[in-house]
Amino acid sequence: MYQASKTRRLILIAILAAISTVLMIFPVIPMFGGFMKLDFSIVIVLIGMYLLNLKGALIILLLRSVLKVLLFNSGVSDWVGMPMNIVAMAVFISVIWFFTNKDQGLRVKNYVIGTVFGTLAMTGAMALLNWVYAIPLYQKFANFSLQAVGLNLRQWIIAMVLPFNLIQGFVLAIVSGLVIFPLASYLAQQQLRFKK
């Protein structure tokens, strides 16, 4: 019985990672001149989180990221940007899980609080990583110049990174909620099945 449950979990993780990968290659909202892109792949990761748990969701997140780089690699932007995306989404979903993983089940109030704090935590993490990691690498390997866009590093973070991540968190929270809450009772039933 345990082996059957483990097999079901692995199959579910693989399916959700594949769907999430497909959604990732079709960003629906390119922002700030296309340099930053918002996609809805994280919605599938969140569904996986409520079917399995946070660990399962993080595995889906990592697997979809590896698949994206291996199958649809766009060069330096992926090699530098994908670790950033993994950190951003891992922080976002982990905070949401902290607030919504309650005995009373998925509640709108807890979800809203989780997404607000998740968005703020993700935004802070991305500001820091842009400062110490992404921008230095983009400038070195992708011929990207902040001077060319008329900004210094501090201005870039304030004018581009912070607004993008705040908007991204807000949009993802709403879209994910619109998908997850109509499925809440089904997800709860299936979660029990995958725990067996």
XYZ file of N, CA and C in Angstrom:
588
model
N 0.842 -1.213 0.000
C 0.000 0.000 0.000
C 0.872 1.257 0.000
N 1.952 1.234 0.809
C 2.835 2.397 0.861
C 3.478 2.649 -0.494
N 3.905 1.541 -1.155
C 4.545 1.677 -2.460
C 3.582 2.260 -3.489
N 2.313 1.827 -3.425
C 1.304 2.347 -4.351
C 1.090 3.836 -4.124
N 1.054 4.251 -2.846
C 0.880 5.663 -2.523
C 2.072 6.479 -3.007
N 3.277 5.950 -2.821
C 4.483 6.640 -3.264
C 4.498 6.778 -4.781
N 4.062 5.735 -5.467
C 4.000 5.773 -6.934
C 3.004 6.815 -7.404
N 1.845 6.885 -6.754
C 0.836 7.892 -7.102
C 1.386 9.301 -6.923
N 2.102 9.510 -5.839
C 2.679 10.831 -5.569
C 3.698 11.214 -6.644
N 4.544 10.267 -7.016
C 5.557 10.542 -8.022
C 4.926 10.850 -9.380
N 3.883 10.104 -9.716
C 3.184 10.344 -10.982
C 2.539 11.725 -10.966
N 1.903 12.071 -9.839
C 1.270 13.384 -9.721
C 2.305 14.495 -9.835
N 3.431 14.343 -9.160
C 4.496 15.346 -9.221
C 4.973 15.522 -10.655
N 5.174 14.415 -11.372
C 5.650 14.485 -12.756
C 4.636 15.185 -13.659
N 3.356 14.858 -13.502
C 2.306 15.464 -14.332
C 2.205 16.966 -14.067
N 2.173 17.335 -12.787
C 2.055 18.759 -12.452
C 3.284 19.545 -12.884
N 4.461 18.930 -12.761
C 5.688 19.607 -13.199
C 5.660 19.832 -14.710
N 5.157 18.849 -15.456
C 5.074 18.988 -16.917
C 4.110 20.106 -17.309
N 2.947 20.138 -16.656
C 1.963 21.196 -16.949
C 2.538 22.560 -16.585
N 3.198 22.633 -15.437
C 3.790 23.891 -14.987
C 4.873 24.364 -15.947
N 5.647 23.432 -16.490
C 6.690 23.777 -17.456
C 6.090 24.393 -18.712
N 5.015 23.796 -19.202
C 4.347 24.321 -20.397
C 3.849 25.742 -20.149
N 3.243 25.965 -18.964
C 2.763 27.309 -18.647
C 3.913 28.308 -18.534
N 5.070 27.809 -18.130
C 6.212 28.698 -17.945
C 6.763 29.221 -19.266
N 6.619 28.458 -20.336
C 7.192 28.894 -21.611
C 6.262 29.846 -22.360
N 5.083 30.100 -21.783
C 4.156 31.053 -22.389
C 3.836 32.170 -21.393
N 4.812 33.049 -21.130
C 4.538 34.145 -20.196
C 3.407 35.012 -20.732
N 2.428 35.288 -19.894
C 1.248 36.007 -20.361
C 1.374 37.515 -20.204
N 2.275 37.941 -19.328
C 2.406 39.383 -19.102
C 3.885 39.771 -19.103
N 4.453 40.087 -20.289
C 5.813 40.649 -20.268
C 5.758 42.073 -19.729
N 6.649 42.395 -18.807
C 6.624 43.705 -18.172
C 7.981 44.382 -18.294
N 7.983 45.702 -18.182
C 9.207 46.488 -18.206
C 10.051 46.157 -19.435
N 9.411 46.286 -20.598
C 10.121 46.070 -21.853
C 10.411 44.616 -22.155
N 9.719 43.713 -21.484
C 9.920 42.290 -21.727
C 11.046 41.683 -20.922
N 11.771 42.528 -20.149
C 12.892 42.008 -19.362
C 12.400 41.119 -18.220
N 11.262 41.467 -17.655
C 10.658 40.675 -16.591
C 9.327 40.131 -17.094
N 9.106 38.853 -16.848
C 7.910 38.213 -17.384
C 7.158 37.476 -16.294
N 5.849 37.598 -16.353
C 4.984 36.928 -15.390
C 4.295 35.769 -16.085
N 4.377 34.591 -15.486
C 3.652 33.431 -16.016
C 2.850 32.804 -14.883
N 1.964 31.895 -15.242
C 1.067 31.303 -14.244
C 1.446 29.874 -13.870
N 2.708 29.505 -14.091
C 3.126 28.144 -13.759
C 3.014 27.857 -12.266
N 3.121 28.902 -11.442
C 3.088 28.697 -9.993
C 1.701 28.263 -9.512
N 0.663 28.548 -10.298
C -0.682 28.101 -9.929
C -0.711 26.577 -9.815
N -0.059 25.915 -10.753
C -0.005 24.450 -10.736
C 0.807 23.958 -9.536
N 1.878 24.675 -9.220
C 2.701 24.311 -8.054
C 1.874 24.430 -6.771
N 1.056 25.474 -6.674
C 0.203 25.651 -5.498
C -0.852 24.550 -5.410
N -1.401 24.150 -6.538
C -2.337 23.014 -6.529
C -1.627 21.776 -5.990
N -0.396 21.561 -6.460
C 0.394 20.437 -5.944
C 0.646 20.546 -4.454
N 0.821 21.770 -3.968
C 1.047 21.970 -2.539
C -0.155 21.538 -1.719
N -1.365 21.864 -2.209
C -2.564 21.503 -1.457
C -2.977 20.053 -1.672
N -2.457 19.414 -2.722
C -2.692 17.976 -2.911
C -1.708 17.148 -2.093
N -0.478 17.627 -2.001
C 0.574 16.868 -1.331
C 0.969 17.576 -0.037
N 1.918 18.458 -0.139
C 2.389 19.275 0.983
C 3.439 20.234 0.438
N 4.066 20.997 1.309
C 5.057 21.963 0.857
C 6.247 21.272 0.191
N 6.683 20.165 0.759
C 7.817 19.440 0.174
C 7.498 19.009 -1.256
N 6.298 18.468 -1.463
C 5.888 18.061 -2.804
C 5.862 19.230 -3.764
N 5.377 20.388 -3.288
C 5.316 21.581 -4.130
C 6.716 22.060 -4.507
N 7.643 22.013 -3.567
C 9.009 22.446 -3.859
C 9.676 21.512 -4.860
N 9.358 20.231 -4.788
C 9.892 19.281 -5.774
C 9.333 19.602 -7.161
N 8.028 19.884 -7.235
C 7.407 20.268 -8.508
C 8.071 21.533 -9.049
N 8.291 22.498 -8.170
C 8.931 23.761 -8.553
C 10.319 23.522 -9.140
N 11.119 22.707 -8.468
C 12.470 22.420 -8.945
C 12.446 21.645 -10.254
N 11.552 20.664 -10.345
C 11.475 19.834 -11.544
C 11.037 20.653 -12.751
N 10.040 21.512 -12.583
C 9.587 22.336 -13.714
C 10.671 23.315 -14.141
N 11.477 23.771 -13.196
C 12.561 24.691 -13.523
C 13.663 23.994 -14.306
N 14.013 22.787 -13.884
C 15.029 22.000 -14.595
C 14.544 21.665 -16.003
N 13.279 21.266 -16.132
C 12.721 20.950 -17.449
C 12.750 22.171 -18.361
N 12.413 23.322 -17.805
C 12.417 24.554 -18.599
C 13.815 24.843 -19.134
N 14.826 24.711 -18.284
C 16.199 25.000 -18.706
C 16.695 23.966 -19.713
N 16.363 22.704 -19.484
C 16.846 21.645 -20.371
C 16.146 21.654 -21.726
N 14.840 21.915 -21.739
C 14.057 21.786 -22.968
C 13.854 23.103 -23.708
N 13.812 24.208 -22.972
C 13.484 25.497 -23.597
C 14.472 26.579 -23.146
N 15.741 26.253 -23.163
C 16.777 27.150 -22.661
C 16.907 28.375 -23.569
N 16.869 29.551 -22.957
C 17.038 30.784 -23.730
C 18.357 31.470 -23.400
N 19.336 30.693 -22.967
C 20.677 31.229 -22.754
C 20.912 31.822 -21.381
N 21.692 32.891 -21.374
C 22.123 33.496 -20.117
C 20.942 33.902 -19.250
N 19.872 34.402 -19.875
C 18.722 34.850 -19.087
C 18.132 33.716 -18.265
N 18.167 32.485 -18.801
C 17.683 31.341 -18.027
C 18.679 30.904 -16.963
N 19.952 30.869 -17.326
C 20.954 30.393 -16.373
C 21.076 31.324 -15.168
N 20.878 32.606 -15.388
C 20.913 33.552 -14.280
C 19.525 33.706 -13.663
N 18.514 33.787 -14.510
C 17.164 34.075 -14.032
C 16.453 32.920 -13.356
N 16.744 31.686 -13.791
C 16.007 30.559 -13.223
C 16.270 30.359 -11.725
N 17.521 30.450 -11.256
C 17.715 30.363 -9.800
C 16.951 31.463 -9.060
N 16.887 32.655 -9.658
C 16.108 33.747 -9.054
C 14.633 33.372 -8.981
N 14.115 32.815 -10.066
C 12.714 32.418 -10.106
C 12.417 31.342 -9.067
N 13.325 30.385 -8.935
C 13.132 29.306 -7.947
C 13.054 29.884 -6.545
N 13.994 30.778 -6.219
C 13.992 31.386 -4.882
C 12.717 32.192 -4.662
N 12.349 33.004 -5.660
C 11.156 33.855 -5.531
C 9.914 33.024 -5.272
N 9.705 31.994 -6.092
C 8.496 31.186 -5.966
C 8.526 30.302 -4.715
N 9.722 29.831 -4.339
C 9.837 29.013 -3.123
C 9.476 29.842 -1.890
N 9.968 31.074 -1.840
C 9.623 31.966 -0.719
C 8.130 32.249 -0.712
N 7.584 32.568 -1.879
C 6.165 32.900 -2.015
C 5.274 31.761 -1.510
N 5.501 30.540 -2.009
C 4.613 29.430 -1.629
C 4.859 28.963 -0.198
N 6.102 29.079 0.274
C 6.400 28.640 1.648
C 5.668 29.501 2.667
N 5.628 30.807 2.423
C 4.912 31.696 3.340
C 3.414 31.426 3.270
N 2.896 31.219 2.067
C 1.468 30.889 1.930
C 1.158 29.602 2.682
N 2.014 28.594 2.564
C 1.814 27.322 3.257
C 1.802 27.520 4.777
N 2.690 28.362 5.261
C 2.769 28.620 6.702
C 1.431 29.136 7.242
N 0.785 30.005 6.478
C -0.470 30.591 6.955
C -1.703 29.745 6.642
N -1.625 28.893 5.641
C -2.830 28.141 5.247
C -2.804 26.675 5.648
N -1.686 26.193 6.131
C -1.595 24.790 6.548
C -2.153 24.649 7.961
N -3.461 24.821 8.067
C -4.120 24.790 9.370
C -5.091 23.612 9.441
N -5.397 23.203 10.663
C -6.309 22.069 10.845
C -7.699 22.342 10.299
N -8.122 23.609 10.273
C -9.478 23.916 9.827
C -9.600 23.938 8.307
N -8.507 23.653 7.603
C -8.564 23.619 6.150
C -8.258 24.974 5.530
N -8.356 25.025 4.230
C -8.030 26.237 3.483
C -9.118 27.283 3.685
N -8.742 28.425 4.248
C -9.676 29.519 4.497
C -9.230 30.766 3.738
N -10.197 31.523 3.246
C -9.883 32.717 2.465
C -9.025 33.697 3.269
N -9.402 33.923 4.539
C -8.665 34.882 5.366
C -7.192 34.483 5.488
N -6.930 33.216 5.790
C -5.558 32.751 5.927
C -4.803 32.835 4.602
N -5.510 32.535 3.518
C -4.899 32.606 2.197
C -4.502 34.046 1.865
N -5.392 34.984 2.133
C -5.092 36.393 1.850
C -3.897 36.859 2.671
N -3.890 36.531 3.952
C -2.758 36.916 4.803
C -1.473 36.282 4.281
N -1.544 34.998 3.929
C -0.377 34.291 3.418
C 0.159 34.891 2.134
N -0.746 35.258 1.219
C -0.285 35.824 -0.047
C 0.282 37.229 0.141
N -0.278 38.004 1.072
C 0.269 39.339 1.337
C 1.691 39.223 1.879
N 1.879 38.407 2.902
C 3.214 38.246 3.473
C 4.146 37.520 2.509
N 3.600 36.580 1.733
C 4.394 35.895 0.722
C 4.905 36.845 -0.334
N 4.054 37.752 -0.760
C 4.457 38.760 -1.752
C 5.539 39.680 -1.206
N 5.360 40.132 0.034
C 6.359 41.011 0.647
C 7.692 40.297 0.835
N 7.646 39.036 1.280
C 8.878 38.270 1.476
C 9.571 38.019 0.147
N 8.806 37.668 -0.882
C 9.371 37.442 -2.208
C 10.007 38.723 -2.750
N 9.326 39.844 -2.576
C 9.835 41.124 -3.065
C 11.152 41.489 -2.380
N 11.209 41.284 -1.072
C 12.443 41.552 -0.345
C 13.583 40.661 -0.790
N 13.284 39.374 -0.985
C 14.311 38.425 -1.432
C 14.830 38.791 -2.815
N 13.932 39.195 -3.709
C 14.347 39.548 -5.063
C 15.150 40.850 -5.101
N 14.820 41.789 -4.235
C 15.608 43.017 -4.161
C 17.041 42.691 -3.750
N 17.188 41.848 -2.739
C 18.516 41.467 -2.267
C 19.293 40.694 -3.331
N 18.631 39.719 -3.967
C 19.322 38.901 -4.968
C 19.665 39.692 -6.227
N 18.850 40.662 -6.603
C 19.208 41.524 -7.727
C 20.464 42.316 -7.390
N 20.549 42.753 -6.157
C 21.674 43.573 -5.716
C 22.990 42.793 -5.737
N 22.965 41.580 -5.173
C 24.225 40.850 -4.981
C 24.490 39.770 -6.030
N 23.464 39.398 -6.801
C 23.628 38.246 -7.691
C 23.260 38.546 -9.146
N 22.003 38.886 -9.400
C 21.508 38.931 -10.775
C 22.139 40.046 -11.612
N 22.078 41.278 -11.135
C 22.575 42.396 -11.937
C 24.076 42.283 -12.209
N 24.894 41.932 -11.207
C 26.318 41.744 -11.524
C 26.556 40.686 -12.606
N 25.800 39.574 -12.563
C 25.986 38.519 -13.567
C 25.455 38.937 -14.931
N 24.293 39.591 -14.950
C 23.754 40.071 -16.230
C 24.716 41.066 -16.884
N 25.323 41.931 -16.072
C 26.255 42.921 -16.621
C 27.522 42.251 -17.150
N 27.917 41.152 -16.515
C 29.155 40.484 -16.919
C 28.958 39.561 -18.111
N 27.823 38.821 -18.130
C 27.664 37.773 -19.146
C 26.601 38.060 -20.201
N 25.727 39.023 -19.978
C 24.637 39.262 -20.925
C 24.699 40.651 -21.561
N 25.827 41.314 -21.393
C 25.991 42.664 -21.965
C 24.855 43.598 -21.563
N 24.394 43.427 -20.342
C 23.334 44.289 -19.830
C 23.970 45.448 -19.078
N 23.496 46.647 -19.351
C 24.057 47.827 -18.702
C 22.951 48.669 -18.085
N 23.060 48.900 -16.799
C 22.093 49.785 -16.151
C 22.225 51.208 -16.668
N 23.444 51.595 -17.003
C 23.651 52.945 -17.520
C 22.888 53.152 -18.834
N 22.761 52.071 -19.610
C 22.059 52.167 -20.895
C 20.585 52.487 -20.717
N 20.023 52.083 -19.579
C 18.612 52.398 -19.313
C 18.479 53.597 -18.376
N 19.601 54.212 -18.083
C 19.584 55.450 -17.310
C 19.335 55.275 -15.829
N 19.735 54.116 -15.285
C 19.496 53.856 -13.859
C 20.764 53.343 -13.199
N 20.902 53.623 -11.910
C 21.930 52.933 -11.139
C 21.265 51.743 -10.440
N 22.043 50.965 -9.695
C 21.515 49.729 -9.109
C 20.371 50.004 -8.137
N 20.529 51.016 -7.316
C 19.483 51.355 -6.347
C 18.192 51.772 -7.059
N 18.336 52.605 -8.091
C 17.166 53.047 -8.846
C 16.492 51.886 -9.569
N 17.311 50.953 -10.097
C 16.769 49.771 -10.781
C 15.891 48.951 -9.835
N 16.392 48.742 -8.639
C 15.642 47.940 -7.670
C 14.343 48.642 -7.280
N 14.420 49.936 -7.045
C 13.231 50.687 -6.632
C 12.222 50.812 -7.775
N 12.712 51.110 -8.973
C 11.810 51.393 -10.094
C 11.340 50.154 -10.835
N 12.112 49.064 -10.786
C 11.788 47.883 -11.594
C 11.503 46.645 -10.738
N 12.458 46.296 -9.890
C 12.351 45.036 -9.146
C 11.192 45.060 -8.151
N 11.112 46.101 -7.341
C 10.050 46.161 -6.332
C 8.655 46.194 -6.966
N 8.394 47.089 -7.938
C 7.051 47.097 -8.541
C 6.702 45.778 -9.220
N 7.661 45.200 -9.968
C 7.369 43.952 -10.667
C 6.963 42.855 -9.697
N 7.721 42.673 -8.627
C 7.437 41.579 -7.697
C 6.164 41.818 -6.893
N 5.882 43.065 -6.570
C 4.616 43.363 -5.884
C 3.426 43.067 -6.800
N 3.541 43.491 -8.065
C 2.473 43.211 -9.029
C 2.353 41.707 -9.272
N 3.500 41.053 -9.422
C 3.504 39.611 -9.660
C 2.820 38.865 -8.523
N 3.175 39.192 -7.294
C 2.556 38.529 -6.151
C 1.062 38.761 -6.090
N 0.635 39.993 -6.360
C -0.788 40.331 -6.341
C -1.558 39.552 -7.406
N -1.032 39.541 -8.630
C -1.706 38.848 -9.731
C -1.746 37.338 -9.481
N -0.624 36.766 -9.073
C -0.574 35.326 -8.828
C -1.495 34.922 -7.682
N -1.574 35.760 -6.661
C -2.464 35.467 -5.534
C -3.918 35.409 -5.984
N -4.331 36.367 -6.795
C -5.724 36.411 -7.259
C -6.025 35.254 -8.196
N -5.175 35.047 -9.200
C -5.421 33.974 -10.167
C -5.392 32.610 -9.482
N -4.421 32.395 -8.606
C -4.334 31.119 -7.893
C -5.560 30.896 -7.011
N -5.988 31.957 -6.330
C -7.175 31.846 -5.487
C -8.415 31.501 -6.292
N -8.554 32.116 -7.469
C -9.720 31.851 -8.325
C -9.735 30.412 -8.828
N -8.552 29.806 -8.928
C -8.472 28.407 -9.353
C -8.624 27.461 -8.173
N -7.946 27.782 -7.068
C -7.862 26.847 -5.940
C -9.148 26.770 -5.125
N -9.772 27.906 -4.827
C -10.923 27.860 -3.922
C -12.131 27.118 -4.484
N -12.438 27.209 -5.777
C -13.518 26.369 -6.297
C -13.198 24.869 -6.197
N -11.900 24.538 -6.122
C -11.468 23.143 -6.033
C -11.128 22.726 -4.606
N -11.369 23.590 -3.634
C -10.869 23.369 -2.273
C -11.328 22.043 -1.678
N -12.614 21.711 -1.797
C -13.108 20.467 -1.206
C -12.515 19.259 -1.925
N -12.390 19.345 -3.245
C -11.793 18.246 -4.016
C -10.326 18.064 -3.627
N -9.592 19.175 -3.504
C -8.182 19.096 -3.128
C -8.016 18.473 -1.752
N -8.910 18.828 -0.826
C -8.843 18.260 0.525
C -9.071 16.752 0.499
N -10.045 16.300 -0.297
C -10.315 14.861 -0.422
C -9.118 14.128 -1.020
N -8.565 14.696 -2.074
C -7.423 14.049 -2.729
C -6.187 14.077 -1.848
N -6.035 15.122 -1.048
C -4.892 15.195 -0.146
C -4.898 14.009 0.819
N -6.073 13.662 1.327
C -6.183 12.508 2.205
C -5.799 11.236 1.483
N -6.170 11.134 0.216
C -5.838 9.955 -0.586
C -4.343 9.821 -0.765
N -3.664 10.937 -1.017
C -2.222 10.872 -1.241
C -1.446 10.674 0.052
N -2.093 10.893 1.188
C -1.424 10.660 2.476
C -1.471 9.201 2.889
N -2.381 8.453 2.267
C -2.538 7.048 2.655
C -1.327 6.216 2.235
